[in-house]
Coordinates of C-alpha atoms in Angstrom, one line a residue:
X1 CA 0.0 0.0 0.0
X2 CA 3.3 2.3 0.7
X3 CA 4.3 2.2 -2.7
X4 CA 1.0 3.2 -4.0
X5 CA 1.2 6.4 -1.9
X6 CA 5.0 7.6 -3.3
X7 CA 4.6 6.4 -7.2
X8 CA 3.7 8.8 -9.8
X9 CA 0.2 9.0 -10.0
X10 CA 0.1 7.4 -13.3
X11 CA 3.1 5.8 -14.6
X12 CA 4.0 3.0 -16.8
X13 CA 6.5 0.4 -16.3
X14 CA 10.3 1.1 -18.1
X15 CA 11.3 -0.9 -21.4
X16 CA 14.4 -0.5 -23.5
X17 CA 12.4 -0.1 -26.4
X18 CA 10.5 3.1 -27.6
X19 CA 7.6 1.2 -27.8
X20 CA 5.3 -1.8 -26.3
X21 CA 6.1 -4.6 -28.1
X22 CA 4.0 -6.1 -30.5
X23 CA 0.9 -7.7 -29.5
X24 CA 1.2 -5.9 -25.9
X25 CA -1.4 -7.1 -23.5
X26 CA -4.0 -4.3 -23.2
X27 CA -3.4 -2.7 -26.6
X28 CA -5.9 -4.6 -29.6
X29 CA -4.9 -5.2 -32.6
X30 CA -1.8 -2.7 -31.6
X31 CA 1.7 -4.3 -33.1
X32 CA 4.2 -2.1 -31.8
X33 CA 2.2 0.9 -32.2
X34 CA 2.1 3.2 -29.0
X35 CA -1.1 4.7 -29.5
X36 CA -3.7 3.1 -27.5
X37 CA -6.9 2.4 -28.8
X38 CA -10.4 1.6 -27.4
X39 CA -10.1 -1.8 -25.8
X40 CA -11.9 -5.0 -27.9
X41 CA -15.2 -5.3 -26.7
X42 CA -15.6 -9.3 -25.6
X43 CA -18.4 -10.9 -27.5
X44 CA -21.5 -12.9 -25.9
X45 CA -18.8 -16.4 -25.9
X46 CA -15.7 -14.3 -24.3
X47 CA -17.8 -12.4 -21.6
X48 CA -18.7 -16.3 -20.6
X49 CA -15.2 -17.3 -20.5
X50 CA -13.9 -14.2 -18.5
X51 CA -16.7 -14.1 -15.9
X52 CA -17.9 -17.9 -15.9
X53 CA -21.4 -17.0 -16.0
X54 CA -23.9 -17.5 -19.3
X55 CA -25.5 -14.5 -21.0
X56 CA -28.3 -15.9 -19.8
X57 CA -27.5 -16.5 -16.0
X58 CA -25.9 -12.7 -16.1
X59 CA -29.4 -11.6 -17.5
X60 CA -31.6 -13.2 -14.9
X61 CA -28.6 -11.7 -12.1
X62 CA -29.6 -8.3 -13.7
X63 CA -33.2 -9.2 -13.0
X64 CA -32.6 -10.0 -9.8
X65 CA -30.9 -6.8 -9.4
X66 CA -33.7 -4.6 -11.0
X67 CA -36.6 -6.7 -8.4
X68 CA -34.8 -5.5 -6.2
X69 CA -33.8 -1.6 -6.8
X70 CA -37.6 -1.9 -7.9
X71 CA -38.6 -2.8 -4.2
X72 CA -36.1 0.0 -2.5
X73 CA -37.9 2.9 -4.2
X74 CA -41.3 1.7 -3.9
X75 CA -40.4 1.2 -0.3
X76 CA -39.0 5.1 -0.2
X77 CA -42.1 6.6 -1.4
X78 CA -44.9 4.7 -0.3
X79 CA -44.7 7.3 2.5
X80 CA -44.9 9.9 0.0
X81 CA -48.4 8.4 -1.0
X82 CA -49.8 8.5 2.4
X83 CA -48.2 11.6 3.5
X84 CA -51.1 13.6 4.2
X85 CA -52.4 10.7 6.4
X86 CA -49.1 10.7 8.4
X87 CA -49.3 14.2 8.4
X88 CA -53.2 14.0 10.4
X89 CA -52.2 10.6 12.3
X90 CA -48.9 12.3 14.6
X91 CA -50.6 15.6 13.8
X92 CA -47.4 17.2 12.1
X93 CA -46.5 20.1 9.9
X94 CA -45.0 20.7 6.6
X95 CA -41.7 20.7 8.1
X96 CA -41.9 17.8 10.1
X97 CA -43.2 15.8 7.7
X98 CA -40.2 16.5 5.6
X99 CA -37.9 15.1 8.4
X100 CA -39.1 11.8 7.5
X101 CA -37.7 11.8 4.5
X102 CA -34.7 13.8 5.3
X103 CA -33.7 11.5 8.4
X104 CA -33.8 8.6 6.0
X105 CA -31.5 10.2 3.0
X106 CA -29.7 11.3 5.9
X107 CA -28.4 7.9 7.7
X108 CA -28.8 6.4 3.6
X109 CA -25.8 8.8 3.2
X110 CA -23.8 8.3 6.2
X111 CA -23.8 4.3 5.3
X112 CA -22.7 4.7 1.9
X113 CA -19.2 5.0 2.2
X114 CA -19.0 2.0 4.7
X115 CA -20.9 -0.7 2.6
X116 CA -18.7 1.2 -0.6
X117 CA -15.8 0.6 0.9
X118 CA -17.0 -3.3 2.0
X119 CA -17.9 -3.3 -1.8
X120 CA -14.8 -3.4 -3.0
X121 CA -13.1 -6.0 -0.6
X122 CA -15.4 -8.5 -0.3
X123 CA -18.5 -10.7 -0.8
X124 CA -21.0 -8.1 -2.5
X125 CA -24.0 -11.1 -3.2
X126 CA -23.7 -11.5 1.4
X127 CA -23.8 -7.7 1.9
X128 CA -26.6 -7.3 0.0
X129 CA -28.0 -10.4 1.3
X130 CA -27.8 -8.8 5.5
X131 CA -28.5 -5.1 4.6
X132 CA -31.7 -6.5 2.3
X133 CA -33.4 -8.8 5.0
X134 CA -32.6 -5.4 7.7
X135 CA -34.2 -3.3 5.4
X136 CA -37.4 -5.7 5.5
X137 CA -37.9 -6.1 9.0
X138 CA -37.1 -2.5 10.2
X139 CA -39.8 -1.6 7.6
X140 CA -42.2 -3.7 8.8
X141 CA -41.7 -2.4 12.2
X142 CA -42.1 0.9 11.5
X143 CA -45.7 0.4 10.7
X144 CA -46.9 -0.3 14.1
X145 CA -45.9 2.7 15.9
X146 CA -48.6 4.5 18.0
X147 CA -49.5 7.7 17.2
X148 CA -47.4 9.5 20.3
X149 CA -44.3 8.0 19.1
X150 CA -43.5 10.3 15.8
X151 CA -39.8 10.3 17.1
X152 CA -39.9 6.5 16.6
X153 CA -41.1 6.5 12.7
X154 CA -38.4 8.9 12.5
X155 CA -35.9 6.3 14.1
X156 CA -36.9 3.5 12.0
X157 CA -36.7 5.4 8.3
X158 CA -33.3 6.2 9.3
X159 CA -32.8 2.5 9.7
X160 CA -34.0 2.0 6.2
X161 CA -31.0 3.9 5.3
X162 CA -29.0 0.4 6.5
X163 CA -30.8 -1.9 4.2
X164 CA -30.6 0.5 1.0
X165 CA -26.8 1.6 1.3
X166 CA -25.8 -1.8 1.3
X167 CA -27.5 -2.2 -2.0
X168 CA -27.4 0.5 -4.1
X169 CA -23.8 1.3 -3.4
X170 CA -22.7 -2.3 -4.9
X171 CA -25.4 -3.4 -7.5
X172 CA -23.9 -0.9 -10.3
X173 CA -20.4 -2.5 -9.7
X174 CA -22.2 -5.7 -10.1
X175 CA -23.6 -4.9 -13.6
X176 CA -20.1 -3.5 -14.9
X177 CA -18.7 -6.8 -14.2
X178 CA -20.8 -8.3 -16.5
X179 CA -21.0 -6.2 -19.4
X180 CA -18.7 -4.1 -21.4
X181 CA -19.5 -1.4 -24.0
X182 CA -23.1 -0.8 -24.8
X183 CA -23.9 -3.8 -23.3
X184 CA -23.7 -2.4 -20.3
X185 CA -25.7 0.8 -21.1
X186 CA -28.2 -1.2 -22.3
X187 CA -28.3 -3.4 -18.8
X188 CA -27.9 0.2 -16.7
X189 CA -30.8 1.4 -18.6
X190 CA -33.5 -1.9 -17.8
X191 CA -31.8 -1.5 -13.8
X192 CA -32.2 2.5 -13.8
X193 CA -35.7 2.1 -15.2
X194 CA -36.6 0.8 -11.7
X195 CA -36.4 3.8 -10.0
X196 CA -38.9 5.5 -11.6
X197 CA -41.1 2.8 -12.1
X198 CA -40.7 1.7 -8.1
X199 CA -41.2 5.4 -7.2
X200 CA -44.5 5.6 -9.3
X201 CA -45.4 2.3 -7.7
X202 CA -44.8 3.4 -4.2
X203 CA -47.4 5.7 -4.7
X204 CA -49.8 3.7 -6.3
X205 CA -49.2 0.7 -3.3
X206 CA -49.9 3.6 -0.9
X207 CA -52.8 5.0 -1.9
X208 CA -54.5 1.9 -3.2
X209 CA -53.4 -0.4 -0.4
X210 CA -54.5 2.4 2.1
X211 CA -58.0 2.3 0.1
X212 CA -58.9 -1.2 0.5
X213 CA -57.3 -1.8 4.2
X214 CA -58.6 1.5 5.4
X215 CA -55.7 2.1 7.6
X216 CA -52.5 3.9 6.0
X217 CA -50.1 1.7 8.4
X218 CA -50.6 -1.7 6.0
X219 CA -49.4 0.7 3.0
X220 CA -45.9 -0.5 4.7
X221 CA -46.3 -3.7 5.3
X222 CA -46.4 -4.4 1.7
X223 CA -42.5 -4.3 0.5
X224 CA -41.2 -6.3 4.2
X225 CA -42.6 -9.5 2.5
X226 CA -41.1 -8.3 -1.2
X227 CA -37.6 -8.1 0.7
X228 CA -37.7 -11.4 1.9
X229 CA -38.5 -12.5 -1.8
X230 CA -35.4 -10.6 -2.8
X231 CA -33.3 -12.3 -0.2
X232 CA -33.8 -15.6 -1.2
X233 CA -33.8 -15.0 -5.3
X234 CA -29.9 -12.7 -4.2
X235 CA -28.8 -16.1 -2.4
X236 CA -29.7 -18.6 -4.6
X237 CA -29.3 -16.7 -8.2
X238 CA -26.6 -14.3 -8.1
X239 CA -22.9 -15.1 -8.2
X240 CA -20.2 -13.0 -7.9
X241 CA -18.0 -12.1 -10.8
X242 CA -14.5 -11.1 -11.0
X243 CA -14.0 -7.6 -10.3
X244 CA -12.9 -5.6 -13.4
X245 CA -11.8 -8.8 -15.8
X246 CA -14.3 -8.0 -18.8
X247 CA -12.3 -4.9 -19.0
X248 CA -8.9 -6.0 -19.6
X249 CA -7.1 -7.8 -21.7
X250 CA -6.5 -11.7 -20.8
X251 CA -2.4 -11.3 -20.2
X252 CA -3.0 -8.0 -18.1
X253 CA -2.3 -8.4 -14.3
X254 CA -5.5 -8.0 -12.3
X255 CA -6.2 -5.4 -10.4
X256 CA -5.6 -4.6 -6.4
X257 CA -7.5 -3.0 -4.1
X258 CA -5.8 0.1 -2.8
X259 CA -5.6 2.2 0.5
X260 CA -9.4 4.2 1.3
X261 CA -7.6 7.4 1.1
X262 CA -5.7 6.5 -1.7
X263 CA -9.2 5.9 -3.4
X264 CA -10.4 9.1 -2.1
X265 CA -7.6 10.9 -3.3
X266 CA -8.1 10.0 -7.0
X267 CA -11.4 10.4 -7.1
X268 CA -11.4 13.8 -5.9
X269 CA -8.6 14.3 -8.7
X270 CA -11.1 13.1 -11.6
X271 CA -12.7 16.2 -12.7
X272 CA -15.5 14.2 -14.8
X273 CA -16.4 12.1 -11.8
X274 CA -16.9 15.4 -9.6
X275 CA -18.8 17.3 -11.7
X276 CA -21.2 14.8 -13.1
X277 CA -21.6 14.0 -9.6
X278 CA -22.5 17.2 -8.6
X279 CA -24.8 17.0 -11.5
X280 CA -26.9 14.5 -10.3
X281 CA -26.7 16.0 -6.9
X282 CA -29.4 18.7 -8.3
X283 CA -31.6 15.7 -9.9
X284 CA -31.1 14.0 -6.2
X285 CA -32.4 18.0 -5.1
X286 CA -35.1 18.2 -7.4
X287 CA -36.5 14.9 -7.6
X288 CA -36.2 14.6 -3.4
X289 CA -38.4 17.0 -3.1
X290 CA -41.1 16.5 -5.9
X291 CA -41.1 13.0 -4.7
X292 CA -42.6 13.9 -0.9
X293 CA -44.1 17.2 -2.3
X294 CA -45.6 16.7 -5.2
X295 CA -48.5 14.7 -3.8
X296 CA -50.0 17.1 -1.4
X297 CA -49.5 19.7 -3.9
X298 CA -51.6 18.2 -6.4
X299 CA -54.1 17.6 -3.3
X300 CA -53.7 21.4 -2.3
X301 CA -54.3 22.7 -5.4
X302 CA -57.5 20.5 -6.3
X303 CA -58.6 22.0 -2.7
X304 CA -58.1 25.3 -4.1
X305 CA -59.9 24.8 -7.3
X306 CA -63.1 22.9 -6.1
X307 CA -62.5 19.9 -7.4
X308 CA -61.6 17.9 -3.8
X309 CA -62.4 18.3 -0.5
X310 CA -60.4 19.6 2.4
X311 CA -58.5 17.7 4.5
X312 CA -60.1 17.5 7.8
X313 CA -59.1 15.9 10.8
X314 CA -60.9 12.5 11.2
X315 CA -61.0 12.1 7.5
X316 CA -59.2 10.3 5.3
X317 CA -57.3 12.6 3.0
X318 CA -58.1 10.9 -0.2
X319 CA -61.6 9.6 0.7
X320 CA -63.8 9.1 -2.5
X321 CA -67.1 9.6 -0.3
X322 CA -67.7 12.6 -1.2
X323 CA -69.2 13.9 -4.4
X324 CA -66.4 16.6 -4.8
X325 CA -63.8 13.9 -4.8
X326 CA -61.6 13.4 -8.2
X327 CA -62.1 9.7 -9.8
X328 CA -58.4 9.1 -8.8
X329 CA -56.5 10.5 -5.9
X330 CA -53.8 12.6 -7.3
X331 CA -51.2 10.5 -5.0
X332 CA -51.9 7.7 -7.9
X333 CA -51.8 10.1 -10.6
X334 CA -48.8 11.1 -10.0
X335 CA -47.2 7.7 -9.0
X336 CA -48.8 6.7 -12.6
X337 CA -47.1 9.5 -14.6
X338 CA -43.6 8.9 -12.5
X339 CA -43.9 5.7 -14.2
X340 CA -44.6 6.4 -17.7
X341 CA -41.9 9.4 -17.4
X342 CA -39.3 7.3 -15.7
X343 CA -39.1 4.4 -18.8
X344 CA -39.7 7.0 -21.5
X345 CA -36.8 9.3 -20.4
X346 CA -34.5 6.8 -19.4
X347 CA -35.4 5.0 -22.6
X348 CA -34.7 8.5 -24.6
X349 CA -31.9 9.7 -23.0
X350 CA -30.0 6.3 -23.1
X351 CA -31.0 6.0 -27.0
X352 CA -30.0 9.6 -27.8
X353 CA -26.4 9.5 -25.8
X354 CA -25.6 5.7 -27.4
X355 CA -26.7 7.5 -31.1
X356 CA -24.6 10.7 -30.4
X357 CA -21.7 8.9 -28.8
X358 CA -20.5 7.6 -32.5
X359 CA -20.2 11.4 -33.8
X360 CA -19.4 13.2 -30.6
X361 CA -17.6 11.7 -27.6
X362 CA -18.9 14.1 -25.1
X363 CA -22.4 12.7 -26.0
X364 CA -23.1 11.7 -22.2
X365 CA -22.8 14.7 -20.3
X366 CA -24.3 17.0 -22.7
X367 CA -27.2 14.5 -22.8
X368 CA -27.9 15.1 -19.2
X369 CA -27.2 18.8 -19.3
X370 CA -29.8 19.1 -22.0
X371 CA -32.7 16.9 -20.1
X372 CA -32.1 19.1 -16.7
X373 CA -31.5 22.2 -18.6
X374 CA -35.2 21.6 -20.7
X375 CA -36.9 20.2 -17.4
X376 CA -36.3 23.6 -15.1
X377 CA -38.6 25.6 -17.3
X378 CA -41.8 22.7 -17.7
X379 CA -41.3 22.2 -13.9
X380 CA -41.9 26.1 -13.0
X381 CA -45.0 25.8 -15.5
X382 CA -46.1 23.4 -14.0
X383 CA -46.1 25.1 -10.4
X384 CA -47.5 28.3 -12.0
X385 CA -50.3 26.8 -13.8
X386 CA -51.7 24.9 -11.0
X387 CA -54.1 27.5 -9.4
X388 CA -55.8 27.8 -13.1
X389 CA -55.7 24.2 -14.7
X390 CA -54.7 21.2 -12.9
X391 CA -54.7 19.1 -16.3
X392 CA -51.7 21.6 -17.6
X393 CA -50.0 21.0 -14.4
X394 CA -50.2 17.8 -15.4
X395 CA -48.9 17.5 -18.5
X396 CA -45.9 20.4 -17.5
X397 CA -44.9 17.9 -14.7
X398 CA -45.3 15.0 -17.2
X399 CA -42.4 16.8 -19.6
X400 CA -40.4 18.1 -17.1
X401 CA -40.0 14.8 -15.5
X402 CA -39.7 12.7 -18.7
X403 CA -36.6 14.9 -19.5
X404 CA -35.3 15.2 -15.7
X405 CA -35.4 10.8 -15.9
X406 CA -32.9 10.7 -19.0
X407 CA -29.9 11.6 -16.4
X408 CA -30.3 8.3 -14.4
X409 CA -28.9 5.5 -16.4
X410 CA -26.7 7.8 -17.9
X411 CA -24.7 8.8 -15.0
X412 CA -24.6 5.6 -14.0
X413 CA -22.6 4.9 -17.2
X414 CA -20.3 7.6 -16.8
X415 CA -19.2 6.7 -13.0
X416 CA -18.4 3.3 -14.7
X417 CA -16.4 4.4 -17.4
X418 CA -14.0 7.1 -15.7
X419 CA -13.1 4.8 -12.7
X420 CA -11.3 2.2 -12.2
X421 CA -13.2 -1.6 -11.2
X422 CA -11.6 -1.6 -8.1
X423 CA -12.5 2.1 -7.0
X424 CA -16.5 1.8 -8.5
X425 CA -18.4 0.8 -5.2
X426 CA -16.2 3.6 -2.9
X427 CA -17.2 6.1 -6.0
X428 CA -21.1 5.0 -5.5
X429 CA -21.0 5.6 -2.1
X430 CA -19.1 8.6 -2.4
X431 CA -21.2 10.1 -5.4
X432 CA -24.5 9.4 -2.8
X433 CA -23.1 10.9 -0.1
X434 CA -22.5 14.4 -2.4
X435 CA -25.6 14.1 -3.8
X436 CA -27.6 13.3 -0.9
X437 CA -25.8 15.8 1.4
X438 CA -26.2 18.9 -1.0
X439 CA -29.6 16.6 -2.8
X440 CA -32.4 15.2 -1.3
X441 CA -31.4 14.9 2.0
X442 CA -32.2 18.3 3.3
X443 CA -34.3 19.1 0.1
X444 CA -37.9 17.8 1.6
X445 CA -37.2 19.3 4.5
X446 CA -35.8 22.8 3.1
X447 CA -38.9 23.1 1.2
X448 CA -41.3 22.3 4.1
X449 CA -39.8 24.7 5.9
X450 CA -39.8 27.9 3.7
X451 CA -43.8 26.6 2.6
X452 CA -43.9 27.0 7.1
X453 CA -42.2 30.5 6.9
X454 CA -44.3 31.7 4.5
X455 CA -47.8 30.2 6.5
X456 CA -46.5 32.1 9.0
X457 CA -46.8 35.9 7.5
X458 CA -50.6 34.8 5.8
X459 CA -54.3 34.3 7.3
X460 CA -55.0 31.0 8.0
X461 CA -56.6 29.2 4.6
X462 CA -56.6 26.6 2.3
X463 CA -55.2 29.3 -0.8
X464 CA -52.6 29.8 1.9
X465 CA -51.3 26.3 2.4
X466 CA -51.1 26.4 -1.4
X467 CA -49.6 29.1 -2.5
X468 CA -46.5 28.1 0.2
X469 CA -45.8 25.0 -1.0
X470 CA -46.2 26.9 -5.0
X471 CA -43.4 29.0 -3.8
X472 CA -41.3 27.1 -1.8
X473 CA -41.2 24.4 -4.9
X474 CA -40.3 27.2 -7.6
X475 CA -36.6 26.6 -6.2
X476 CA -36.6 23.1 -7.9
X477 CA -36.2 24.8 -11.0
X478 CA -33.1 26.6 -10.2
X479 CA -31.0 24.0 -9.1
X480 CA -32.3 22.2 -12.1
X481 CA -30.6 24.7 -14.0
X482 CA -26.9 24.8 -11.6
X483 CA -27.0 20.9 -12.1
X484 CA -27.1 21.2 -16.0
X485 CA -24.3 23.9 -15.8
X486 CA -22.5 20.9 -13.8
X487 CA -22.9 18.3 -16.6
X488 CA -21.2 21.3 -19.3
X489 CA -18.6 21.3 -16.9
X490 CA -17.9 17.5 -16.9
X491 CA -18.2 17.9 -21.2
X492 CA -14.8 19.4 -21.2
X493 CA -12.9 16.5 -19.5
X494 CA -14.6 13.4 -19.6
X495 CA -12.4 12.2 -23.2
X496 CA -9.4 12.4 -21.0
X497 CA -10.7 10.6 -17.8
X498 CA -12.1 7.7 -20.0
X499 CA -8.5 7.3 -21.4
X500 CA -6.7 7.3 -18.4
X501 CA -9.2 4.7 -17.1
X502 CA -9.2 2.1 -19.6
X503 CA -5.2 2.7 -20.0
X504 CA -5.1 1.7 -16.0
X505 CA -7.4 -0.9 -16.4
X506 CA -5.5 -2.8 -19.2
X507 CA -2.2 -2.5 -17.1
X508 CA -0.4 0.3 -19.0
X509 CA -1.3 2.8 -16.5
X510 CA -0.3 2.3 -12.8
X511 CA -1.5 4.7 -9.9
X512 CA 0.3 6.5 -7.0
X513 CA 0.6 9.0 -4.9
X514 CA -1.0 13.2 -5.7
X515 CA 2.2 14.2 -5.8
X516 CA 3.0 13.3 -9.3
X517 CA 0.8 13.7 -12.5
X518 CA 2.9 12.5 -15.2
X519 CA 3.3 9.7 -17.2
X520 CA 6.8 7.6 -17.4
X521 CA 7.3 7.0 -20.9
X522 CA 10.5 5.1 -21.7
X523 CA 12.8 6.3 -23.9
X524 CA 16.1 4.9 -25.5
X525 CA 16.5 2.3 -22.4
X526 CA 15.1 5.3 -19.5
X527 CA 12.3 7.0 -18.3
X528 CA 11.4 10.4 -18.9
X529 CA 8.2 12.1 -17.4
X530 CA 5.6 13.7 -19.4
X531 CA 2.2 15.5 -19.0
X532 CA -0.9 13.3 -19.0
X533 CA -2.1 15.6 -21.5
X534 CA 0.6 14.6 -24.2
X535 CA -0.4 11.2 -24.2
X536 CA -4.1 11.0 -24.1
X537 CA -4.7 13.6 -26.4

């Protein structure tokens, strides 16, 4: 570990001859030539070979995967469903009811770096196994908490946070291991459309569930007996595949683990990671906070225009009893176009960035700078329109989310590519904790709060509670716009990180210490230093 902390910081090993000789391991179809090229992409027989697992067995292992990222966002916003509910049951405000979410993301983030760092040393199928079967019974114990307790729901959605770090921190590396190339987009895209699709079902389980048992508390008790379907389908059909081997040639060395700070230390020097992390930290912002608010927004402003009644005390807050009452609670209406918007935009924006990619090798960021760049102005609309029209609210919130959902499976992809195999779980957790800490994590909260402030200075009313929660979610559509300034940013550098990723992981490249940034070259039988800049462009 010592030596990795002096070496350069990426050097290559000395040779008496000017260049590799021919047929170098980690240089295709290279003979003698120096230039390194994109590495061959295995086909279906020589992904077999290298990870010892069929296409078809690495398929079903992706299914397994998506289940279960499937059941972790339902789980997260089946509260979101029944919010208003909560909200009358422990008799709450706006900004408590944003803690709930906030303490969750909150202990979520803290975990992150532990189970990324147990990621990338050992067993990933047993981790996810334990923090899984957690996960299921804290949930189910948080649904039988008595009404005095609030401080204890609080408690056990911060225990969530156990179940759903040890998952989504190591499930991505799981997926790179199997696929290469576009191959791997196109397995990121089916695992990424989970989230959206579990999110929208989350709601629709909490509404609909809530409907039929006519108590909000068996709305969780739905995904605790899910989890311990996904716990026995982890155990008994995933296997673990070598980490990093479908990226490197056959004859390159495999790759080490290295010191934690060493880890953190180059990732804090890759400019692509950073900024596309940051990126996503204003999707984590915005979507945090439509996913708690968005509901009892839609609720509030049906209140407003006459289309529902209030939400009194001793009523359920979706009741269909009365006449005034929509067809559909707007809790399911949304969950329904979270959905549709979830698989169409990761669909698009995966498409769009693997179609650009061939002409323009900065396709990926500028992809997601586009979709959060275009949603910011359809999400104001659809705040500002809501007091006349809740149908163009709807199809504003539609748009802007169908563009904000082509970032997910596309920053996925770029974390992948710009690190290293044995650096990808630490970079998960590391990329959750940033986006989580500036994201979602204070986000519900933040907005619950400033809709409280502004309650505060108006008479008591129903156009009141509306018109706070209009305003205090207008600031989703600025960070939309910082995050897509982000993604520009990571435009300019990520050609550069790619290289000096696949050039590490086919053993060209070896990685040290900050205190070096140049590349030993050798020339005529010694080494000479030069910028990394000279050799990857």
């Amino acid at each position: 570990m010592s030596g990795s902390d002096t070496a350069p910081f990426l050097s290559q090993a000395d040779d008496t001859d000017d260049g590799p000789a021919p047929g170098t391991a980690g240089l295709p179809g290279s003979m003698g030539n120096p230039k390194s090229e994109d590495p061959e992409v295995p086909d279906r027989e020589g992904l077999q070979r290298i990870t010892g697992l069929s296409s078809g067995r690495s398929a079903l292992i992706v299914a397994v995967l998506c289940y279960i990222n499937l059941l972790n966002y339902m789980d997260r916003f089946t509260v979101a469903g029944v919010l208003p509910d909560i909200e009358q049951f422990f008799d709450i405000g706006d900004s408590s009811s944003g803690l709930i979410q906030t303490v969750f993301i909150s202990s979520y983030m803290v975990l992150a770096p532990v189970f990324g760092y147990l990621g990338d040393r050992y067993n990933r199928k047993y981790l996810m196994c334990g923090g899984i079967a957690f996960w299921s019974l804290v949930t189910l114990g948080s649904s039988f908490i008595p009404r005095e307790r609030f401080w204890l729901l609080l408690l056990t959605r911060g225990l969530v946070g156990v179940g759903e770090a040890s998952y989504s921190t190591i499930a991505p590396t799981l997926i790179a291991d199997l696929f290469v190339a576009d191959q791997r987009s196109r397995m990121l895209s089916v695992f990424y459309f989970a989230i959206p699709v579990g999110s929208g079902l989350g709601y629709i389980a909490g509404s609909k569930v809530k409907d039929v048992a006519g108590d909000w508390h068996w709305a969780l008790r739905v995904t605790p007996g899910l989890g311990v379907v996904a716990v026995v389908l982890l155990f008994l059909v995933v296997r673990e595949p070598p980490r990093g081997a479908v990226e490197r040639h056959l004859d390159s060395p495999p790759l080490n683990p290295t010191s934690w700070w060493a880890d953190l230390r180059a990732l804090a020097r890759n400019p692509s990671f950073i900024l596309s992390s940051l990126g996503f930290t204003a999707v984590a912002f915005v979507t945090g906070s439509l996913a708690l608010w968005a509901p009892a927004f839609l609720l509030r402003s049906r209140v407003v225009l006459g289309e529902t009644p209030p939400c009194l005390p001793g009523d359920s807050c979706s009741s269909s009893d009365s006449p005034l009452a929509p067809p559909l609670p707007p809790s399911l209406i949304f969950g329904l176009i979270t959905c549709l918007t979830g698989v169409l935009g990761v669909g698009l924006g995966v498409e769009i960035s693997r179609r650009l990619r061939r002409s323009n090798p900065r396709a990926d960021p500028l992809v997601c700078a586009a979709g959060l760049l275009g949603s910011s102005p359809f999400l104001f609309l659809s705040l500002a329109c809501a007091r006349g029209s809740i149908v163009a609210t709807y199809i504003f919130i539609f748009i802007g989310e169908t563009l904000l959902s082509m970032n997910w499976a596309i920053v996925a992809d770029i974390l992948l590519y710009v690190v290293i195999p044995t650096r990808r779980s630490t970079a998960e957790a590391f990329q959750i904790v940033l986006s989580h800490l500036l994201g979602d994590a204070g986000s519900p909260y933040l907005i619950g709060l400033i809709s409280d402030r502004l309650r505060q200075g108006w008479p008591p009313s129903f156009l009141s509670e509306f018109r706070a929660l209009q305003f205090s979610l207008m600031l989703c559509a600025f960070m939309g716009a910082l995050g897509g300034a982000a993604f520009l940013g990571a435009a300019i550098f990520i050609e550069g990180d790619r290289r000096r990723a696949q050039l590490h992981v086919q053993g060209l490249l070896c990685e040290a210490g900050p205190a070096d940034d140049r590349i030993v070259v050798p020339q005529r039988g010694r080494s000479t230093r030069v910028p990394v800049s000279s050799v990857l462009i």
